[in-house]
Short mmCIF file of C-alpha atoms and ligand atoms in Angstrom, two decimals:
data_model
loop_
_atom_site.label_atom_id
_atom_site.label_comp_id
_atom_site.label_asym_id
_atom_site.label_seq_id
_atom_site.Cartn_x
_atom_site.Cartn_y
_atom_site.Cartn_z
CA UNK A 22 51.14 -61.81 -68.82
CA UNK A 23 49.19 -59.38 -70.79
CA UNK A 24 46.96 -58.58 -68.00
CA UNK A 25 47.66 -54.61 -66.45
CA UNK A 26 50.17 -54.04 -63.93
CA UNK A 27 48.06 -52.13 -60.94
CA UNK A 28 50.88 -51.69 -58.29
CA UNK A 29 54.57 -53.07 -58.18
CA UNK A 30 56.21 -53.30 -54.43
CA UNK A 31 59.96 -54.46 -52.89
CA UNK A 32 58.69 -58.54 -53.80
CA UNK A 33 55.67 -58.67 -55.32
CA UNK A 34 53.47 -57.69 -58.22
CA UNK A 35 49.94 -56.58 -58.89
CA UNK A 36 48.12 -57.57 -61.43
CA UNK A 37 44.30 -56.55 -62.93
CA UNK A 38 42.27 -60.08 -63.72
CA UNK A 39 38.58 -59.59 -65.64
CA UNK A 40 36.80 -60.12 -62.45
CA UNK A 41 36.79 -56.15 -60.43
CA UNK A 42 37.56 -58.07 -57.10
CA UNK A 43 40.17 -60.26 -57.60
CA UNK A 44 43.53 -59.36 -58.19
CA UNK A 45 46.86 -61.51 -58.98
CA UNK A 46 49.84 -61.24 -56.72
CA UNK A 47 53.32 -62.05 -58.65
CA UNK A 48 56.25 -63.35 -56.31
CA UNK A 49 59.33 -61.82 -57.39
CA UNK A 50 62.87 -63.12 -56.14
CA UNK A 51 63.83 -59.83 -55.07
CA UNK A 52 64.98 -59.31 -51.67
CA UNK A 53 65.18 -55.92 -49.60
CA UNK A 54 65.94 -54.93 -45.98
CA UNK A 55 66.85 -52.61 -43.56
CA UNK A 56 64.03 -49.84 -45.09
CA UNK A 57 65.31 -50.80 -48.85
CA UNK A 58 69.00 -49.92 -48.19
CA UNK A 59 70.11 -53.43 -48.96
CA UNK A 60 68.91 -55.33 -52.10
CA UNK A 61 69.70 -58.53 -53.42
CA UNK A 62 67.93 -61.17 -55.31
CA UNK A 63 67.23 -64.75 -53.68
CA UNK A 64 67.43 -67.88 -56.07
CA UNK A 65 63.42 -69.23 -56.70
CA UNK A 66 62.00 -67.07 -53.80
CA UNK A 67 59.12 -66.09 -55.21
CA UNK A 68 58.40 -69.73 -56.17
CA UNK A 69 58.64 -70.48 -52.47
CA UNK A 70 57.27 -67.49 -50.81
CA UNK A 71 54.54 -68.48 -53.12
CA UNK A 72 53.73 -71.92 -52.23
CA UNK A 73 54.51 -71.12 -48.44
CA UNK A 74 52.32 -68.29 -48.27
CA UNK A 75 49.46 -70.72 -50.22
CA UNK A 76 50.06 -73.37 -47.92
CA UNK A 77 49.66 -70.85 -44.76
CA UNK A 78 46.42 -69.42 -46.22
CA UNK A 79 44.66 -72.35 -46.59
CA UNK A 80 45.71 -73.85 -43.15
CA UNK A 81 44.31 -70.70 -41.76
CA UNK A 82 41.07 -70.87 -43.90
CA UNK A 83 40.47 -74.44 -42.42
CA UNK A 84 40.91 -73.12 -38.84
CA UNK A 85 38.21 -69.67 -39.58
CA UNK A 86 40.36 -67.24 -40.09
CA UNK A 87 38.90 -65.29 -43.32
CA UNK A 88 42.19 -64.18 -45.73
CA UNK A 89 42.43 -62.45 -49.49
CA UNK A 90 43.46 -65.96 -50.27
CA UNK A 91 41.35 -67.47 -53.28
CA UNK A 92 43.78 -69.88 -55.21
CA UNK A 93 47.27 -70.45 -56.22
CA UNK A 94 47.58 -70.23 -60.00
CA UNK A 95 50.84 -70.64 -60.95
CA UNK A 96 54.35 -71.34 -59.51
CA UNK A 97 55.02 -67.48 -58.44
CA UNK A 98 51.20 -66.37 -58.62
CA UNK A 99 47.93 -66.41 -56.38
CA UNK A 100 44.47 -65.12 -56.99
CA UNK A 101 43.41 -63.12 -54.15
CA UNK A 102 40.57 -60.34 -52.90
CA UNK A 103 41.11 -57.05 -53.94
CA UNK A 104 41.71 -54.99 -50.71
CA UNK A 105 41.77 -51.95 -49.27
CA UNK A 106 44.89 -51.75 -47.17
CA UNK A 107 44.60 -50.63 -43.75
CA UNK A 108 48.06 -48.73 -43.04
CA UNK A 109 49.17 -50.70 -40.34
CA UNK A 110 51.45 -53.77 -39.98
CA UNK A 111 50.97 -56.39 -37.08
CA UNK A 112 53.83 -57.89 -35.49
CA UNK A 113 53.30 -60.71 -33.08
CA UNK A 114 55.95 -62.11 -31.33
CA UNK A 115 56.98 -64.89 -29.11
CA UNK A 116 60.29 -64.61 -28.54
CA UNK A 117 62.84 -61.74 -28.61
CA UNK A 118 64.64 -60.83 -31.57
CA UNK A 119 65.29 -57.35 -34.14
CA UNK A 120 63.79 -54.72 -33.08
CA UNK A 121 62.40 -55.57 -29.78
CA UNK A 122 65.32 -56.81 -28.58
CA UNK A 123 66.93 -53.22 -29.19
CA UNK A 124 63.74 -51.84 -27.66
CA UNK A 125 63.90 -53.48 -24.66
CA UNK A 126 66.80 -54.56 -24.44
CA UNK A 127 66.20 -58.57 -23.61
CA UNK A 128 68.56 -60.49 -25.78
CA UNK A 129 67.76 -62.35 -28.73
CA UNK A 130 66.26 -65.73 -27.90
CA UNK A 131 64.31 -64.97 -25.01
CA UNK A 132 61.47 -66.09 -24.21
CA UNK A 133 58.53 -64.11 -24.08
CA UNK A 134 56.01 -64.76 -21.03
CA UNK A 135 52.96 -64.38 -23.79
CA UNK A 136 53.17 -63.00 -27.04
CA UNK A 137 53.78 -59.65 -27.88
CA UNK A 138 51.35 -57.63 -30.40
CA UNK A 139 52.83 -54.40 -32.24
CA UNK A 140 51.29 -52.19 -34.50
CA UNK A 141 54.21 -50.11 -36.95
CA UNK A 142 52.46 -47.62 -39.30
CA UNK A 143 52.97 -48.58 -43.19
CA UNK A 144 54.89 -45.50 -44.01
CA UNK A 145 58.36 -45.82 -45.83
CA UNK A 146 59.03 -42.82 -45.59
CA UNK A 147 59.12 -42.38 -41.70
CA UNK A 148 60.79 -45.95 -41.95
CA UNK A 149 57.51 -47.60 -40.52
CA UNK A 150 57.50 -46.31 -36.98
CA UNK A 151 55.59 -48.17 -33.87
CA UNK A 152 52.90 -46.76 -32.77
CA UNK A 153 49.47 -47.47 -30.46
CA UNK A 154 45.98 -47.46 -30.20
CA UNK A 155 46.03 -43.48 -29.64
CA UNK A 156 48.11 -42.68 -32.74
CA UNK A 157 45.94 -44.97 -34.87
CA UNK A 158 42.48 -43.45 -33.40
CA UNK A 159 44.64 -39.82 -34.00
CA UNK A 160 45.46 -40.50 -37.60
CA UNK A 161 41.79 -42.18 -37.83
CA UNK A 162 43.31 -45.44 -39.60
CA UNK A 163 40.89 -47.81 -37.92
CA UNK A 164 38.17 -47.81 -35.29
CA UNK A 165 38.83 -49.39 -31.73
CA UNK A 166 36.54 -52.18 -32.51
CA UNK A 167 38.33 -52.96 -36.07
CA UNK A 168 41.80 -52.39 -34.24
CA UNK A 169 40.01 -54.92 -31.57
CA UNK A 170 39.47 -57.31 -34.57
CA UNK A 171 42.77 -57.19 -35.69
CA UNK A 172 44.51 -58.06 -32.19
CA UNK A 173 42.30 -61.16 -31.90
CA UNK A 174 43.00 -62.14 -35.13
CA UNK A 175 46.58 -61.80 -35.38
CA UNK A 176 46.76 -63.39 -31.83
CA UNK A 177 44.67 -66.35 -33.00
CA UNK A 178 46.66 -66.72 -36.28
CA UNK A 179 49.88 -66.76 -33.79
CA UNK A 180 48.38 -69.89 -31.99
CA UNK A 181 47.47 -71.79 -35.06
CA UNK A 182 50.83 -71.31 -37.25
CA UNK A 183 53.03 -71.93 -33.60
CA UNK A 184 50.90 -74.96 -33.38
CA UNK A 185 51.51 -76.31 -36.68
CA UNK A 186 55.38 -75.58 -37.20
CA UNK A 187 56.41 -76.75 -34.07
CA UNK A 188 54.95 -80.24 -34.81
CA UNK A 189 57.07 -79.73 -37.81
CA UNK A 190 59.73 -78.63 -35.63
CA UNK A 191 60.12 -74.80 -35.76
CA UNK A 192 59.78 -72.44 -34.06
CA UNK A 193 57.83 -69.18 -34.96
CA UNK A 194 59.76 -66.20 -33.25
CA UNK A 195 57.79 -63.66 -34.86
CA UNK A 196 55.94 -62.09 -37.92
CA UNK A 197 54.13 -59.65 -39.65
CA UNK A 198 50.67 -59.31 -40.83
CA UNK A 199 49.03 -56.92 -42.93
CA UNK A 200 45.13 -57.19 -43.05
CA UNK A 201 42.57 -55.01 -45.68
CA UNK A 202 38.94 -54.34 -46.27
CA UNK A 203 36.94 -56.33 -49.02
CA UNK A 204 33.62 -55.20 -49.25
CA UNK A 205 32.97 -53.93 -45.05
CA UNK A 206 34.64 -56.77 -43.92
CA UNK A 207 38.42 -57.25 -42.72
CA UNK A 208 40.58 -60.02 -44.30
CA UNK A 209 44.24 -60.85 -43.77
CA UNK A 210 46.22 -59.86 -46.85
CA UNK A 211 49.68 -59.66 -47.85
CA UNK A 212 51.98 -62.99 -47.31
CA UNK A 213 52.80 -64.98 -44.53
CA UNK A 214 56.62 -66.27 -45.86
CA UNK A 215 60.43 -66.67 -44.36
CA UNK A 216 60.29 -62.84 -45.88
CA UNK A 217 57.55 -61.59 -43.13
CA UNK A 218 58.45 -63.89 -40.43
CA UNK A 219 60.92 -65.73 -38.26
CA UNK A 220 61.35 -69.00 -38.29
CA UNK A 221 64.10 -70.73 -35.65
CA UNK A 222 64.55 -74.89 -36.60
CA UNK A 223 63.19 -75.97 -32.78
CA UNK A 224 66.46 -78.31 -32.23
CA UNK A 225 69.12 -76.17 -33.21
CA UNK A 226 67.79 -72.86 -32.90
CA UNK A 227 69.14 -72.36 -36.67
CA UNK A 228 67.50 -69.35 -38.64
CA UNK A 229 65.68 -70.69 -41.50
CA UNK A 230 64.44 -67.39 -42.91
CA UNK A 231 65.17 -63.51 -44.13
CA UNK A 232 67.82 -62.70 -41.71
CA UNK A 233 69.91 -64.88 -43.66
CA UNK A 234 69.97 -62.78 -46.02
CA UNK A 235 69.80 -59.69 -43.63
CA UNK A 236 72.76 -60.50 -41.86
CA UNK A 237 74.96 -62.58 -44.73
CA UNK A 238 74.52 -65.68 -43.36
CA UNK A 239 74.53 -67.66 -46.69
CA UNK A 240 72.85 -70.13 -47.11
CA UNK A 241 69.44 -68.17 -48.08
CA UNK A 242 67.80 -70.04 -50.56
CA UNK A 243 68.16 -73.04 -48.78
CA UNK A 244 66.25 -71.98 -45.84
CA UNK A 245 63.21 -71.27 -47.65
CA UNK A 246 63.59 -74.16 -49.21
CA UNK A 247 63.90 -76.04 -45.67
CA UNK A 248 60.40 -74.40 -44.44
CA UNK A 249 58.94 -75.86 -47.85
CA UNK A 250 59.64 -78.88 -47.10
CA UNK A 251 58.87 -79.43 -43.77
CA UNK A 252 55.19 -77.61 -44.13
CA UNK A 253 54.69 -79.76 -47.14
CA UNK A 254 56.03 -82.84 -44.84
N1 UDP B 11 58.80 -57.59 -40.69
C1 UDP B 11 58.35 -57.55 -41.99
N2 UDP B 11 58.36 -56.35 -42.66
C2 UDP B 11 58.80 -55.20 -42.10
C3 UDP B 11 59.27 -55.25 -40.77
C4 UDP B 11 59.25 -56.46 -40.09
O1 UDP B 11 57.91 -58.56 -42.54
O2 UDP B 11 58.76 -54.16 -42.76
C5 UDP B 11 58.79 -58.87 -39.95
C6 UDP B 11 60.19 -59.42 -39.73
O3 UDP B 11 60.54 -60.32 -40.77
C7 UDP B 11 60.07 -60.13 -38.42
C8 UDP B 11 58.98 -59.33 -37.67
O4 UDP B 11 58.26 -58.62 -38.66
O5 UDP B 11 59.60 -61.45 -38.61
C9 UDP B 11 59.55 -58.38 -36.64
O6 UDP B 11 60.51 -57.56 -37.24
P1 UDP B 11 61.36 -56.53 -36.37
O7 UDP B 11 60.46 -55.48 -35.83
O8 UDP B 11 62.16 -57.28 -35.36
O9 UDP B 11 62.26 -55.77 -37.40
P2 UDP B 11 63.60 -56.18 -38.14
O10 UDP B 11 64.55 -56.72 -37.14
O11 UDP B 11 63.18 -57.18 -39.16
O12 UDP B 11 64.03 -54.88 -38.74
#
């Protein structure tokens, strides 16, 4: 890799290419949660996070929804859009679980009447706090109608990945997104992975993702490994 490192975050890397609008993303194995405060390393994650994220991208290219996606090059690397990151992270979810079950106190595992969208601003250092449409037209991250365009996207992305992993029998509790701009126009970036989501196996309610590794459940590796193989059938 001789090509210049442009940013380095908790699991991935970013990497210059010749072309000024494409960028390569490097899965590492590295794990954190809770805000950074624990940090471990998870056997071939990248390598999976990789492929899973790949496979997601082009499901959701096939369906209309326009990503950073442009290839997968190697086992831990894609090509993708360079983007300007808009500072907020989406979280859609269908049932209760983390954080919204300590917000609202509904246990986890309950169902959700229709999905729930949440917008946290991407700020480590205030620990990524929740916030709404008036604190994002306040701090002048987005405009109402690009805020608009990220609901309906993220809500439509929700229907299509539910869709497809319950016919491969999971269940998708909830997840983040992370969207950018690429020349005026908004694109899903970032990774859609067992690191950014939550995946429950539909039978047995059994966590196949990062809160195995959250909560010590062992086993870690495997999971990922699990949601490989059932996308890739
Ligand atoms: N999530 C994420 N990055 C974050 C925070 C949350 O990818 O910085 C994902 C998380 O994996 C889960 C969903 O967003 O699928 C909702 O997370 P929650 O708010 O419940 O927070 P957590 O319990 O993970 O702290």
């Amino acid at each position: 890799m001789t090509n210049r490192l442009l940013y380095e975050g908790k699991a991935k890397k970013v990497f210059e290419t010749d072309h000024p609008y494409e960028v390569l993303v490097y899965f590492k194995d590295d794990a954190t949660a809770f805000n950074g405060v624990k940090k471990g390393q998870i056997h071939s994650k990248g390598i999976l996070n990789n492929a899973i994220s790949s496979l997601f991208f082009e499901l959701l290219d096939s369906r209309g929804v326009k990503s950073h996606f442009v290839k997968k090059i190697d086992e831990r690397s894609m090509l993708v859009k360079k983007l300007k990151i808009i500072q907020i992270e989406v979280v859609v979810r269908n049932i209760a679980a983390g954080s919204l079950s300590q917000r609202i106190g509904w246990p986890e595992g309950k169902i959700l009447p229709k999905p729930v969208l949440e917008f946290y601003l991407k700020d480590d250092a205030l620990g990524d706090p929740l916030i709404n449409d008036y604190h994002i037209a306040a701090l002048g991250i987005a405009t109402p109608q690009q805020l608009e365009h990220l609901a309906d996207q993220s809500l439509k992305i929700n229907a299509i990945l539910s869709e497809h992993l319950l016919a491969r029998k999971v269940k998708l509790v909830d997840f983040k997104l992370e969207f950018g701009m690429s020349d005026q126009e908004i694109l899903l970036g970032d990774e859609i992975s067992p690191d950014t989501c939550r995946f429950w196996d539909a039978e047995t309610n059994q966590k196949l993702d990062k809160d195995r590794f959250r909560r010590d459940l062992g086993d870690v590796e495997e999971a990922y490994q699990e949601i490989y193989n059932r996308l890739k059938g």
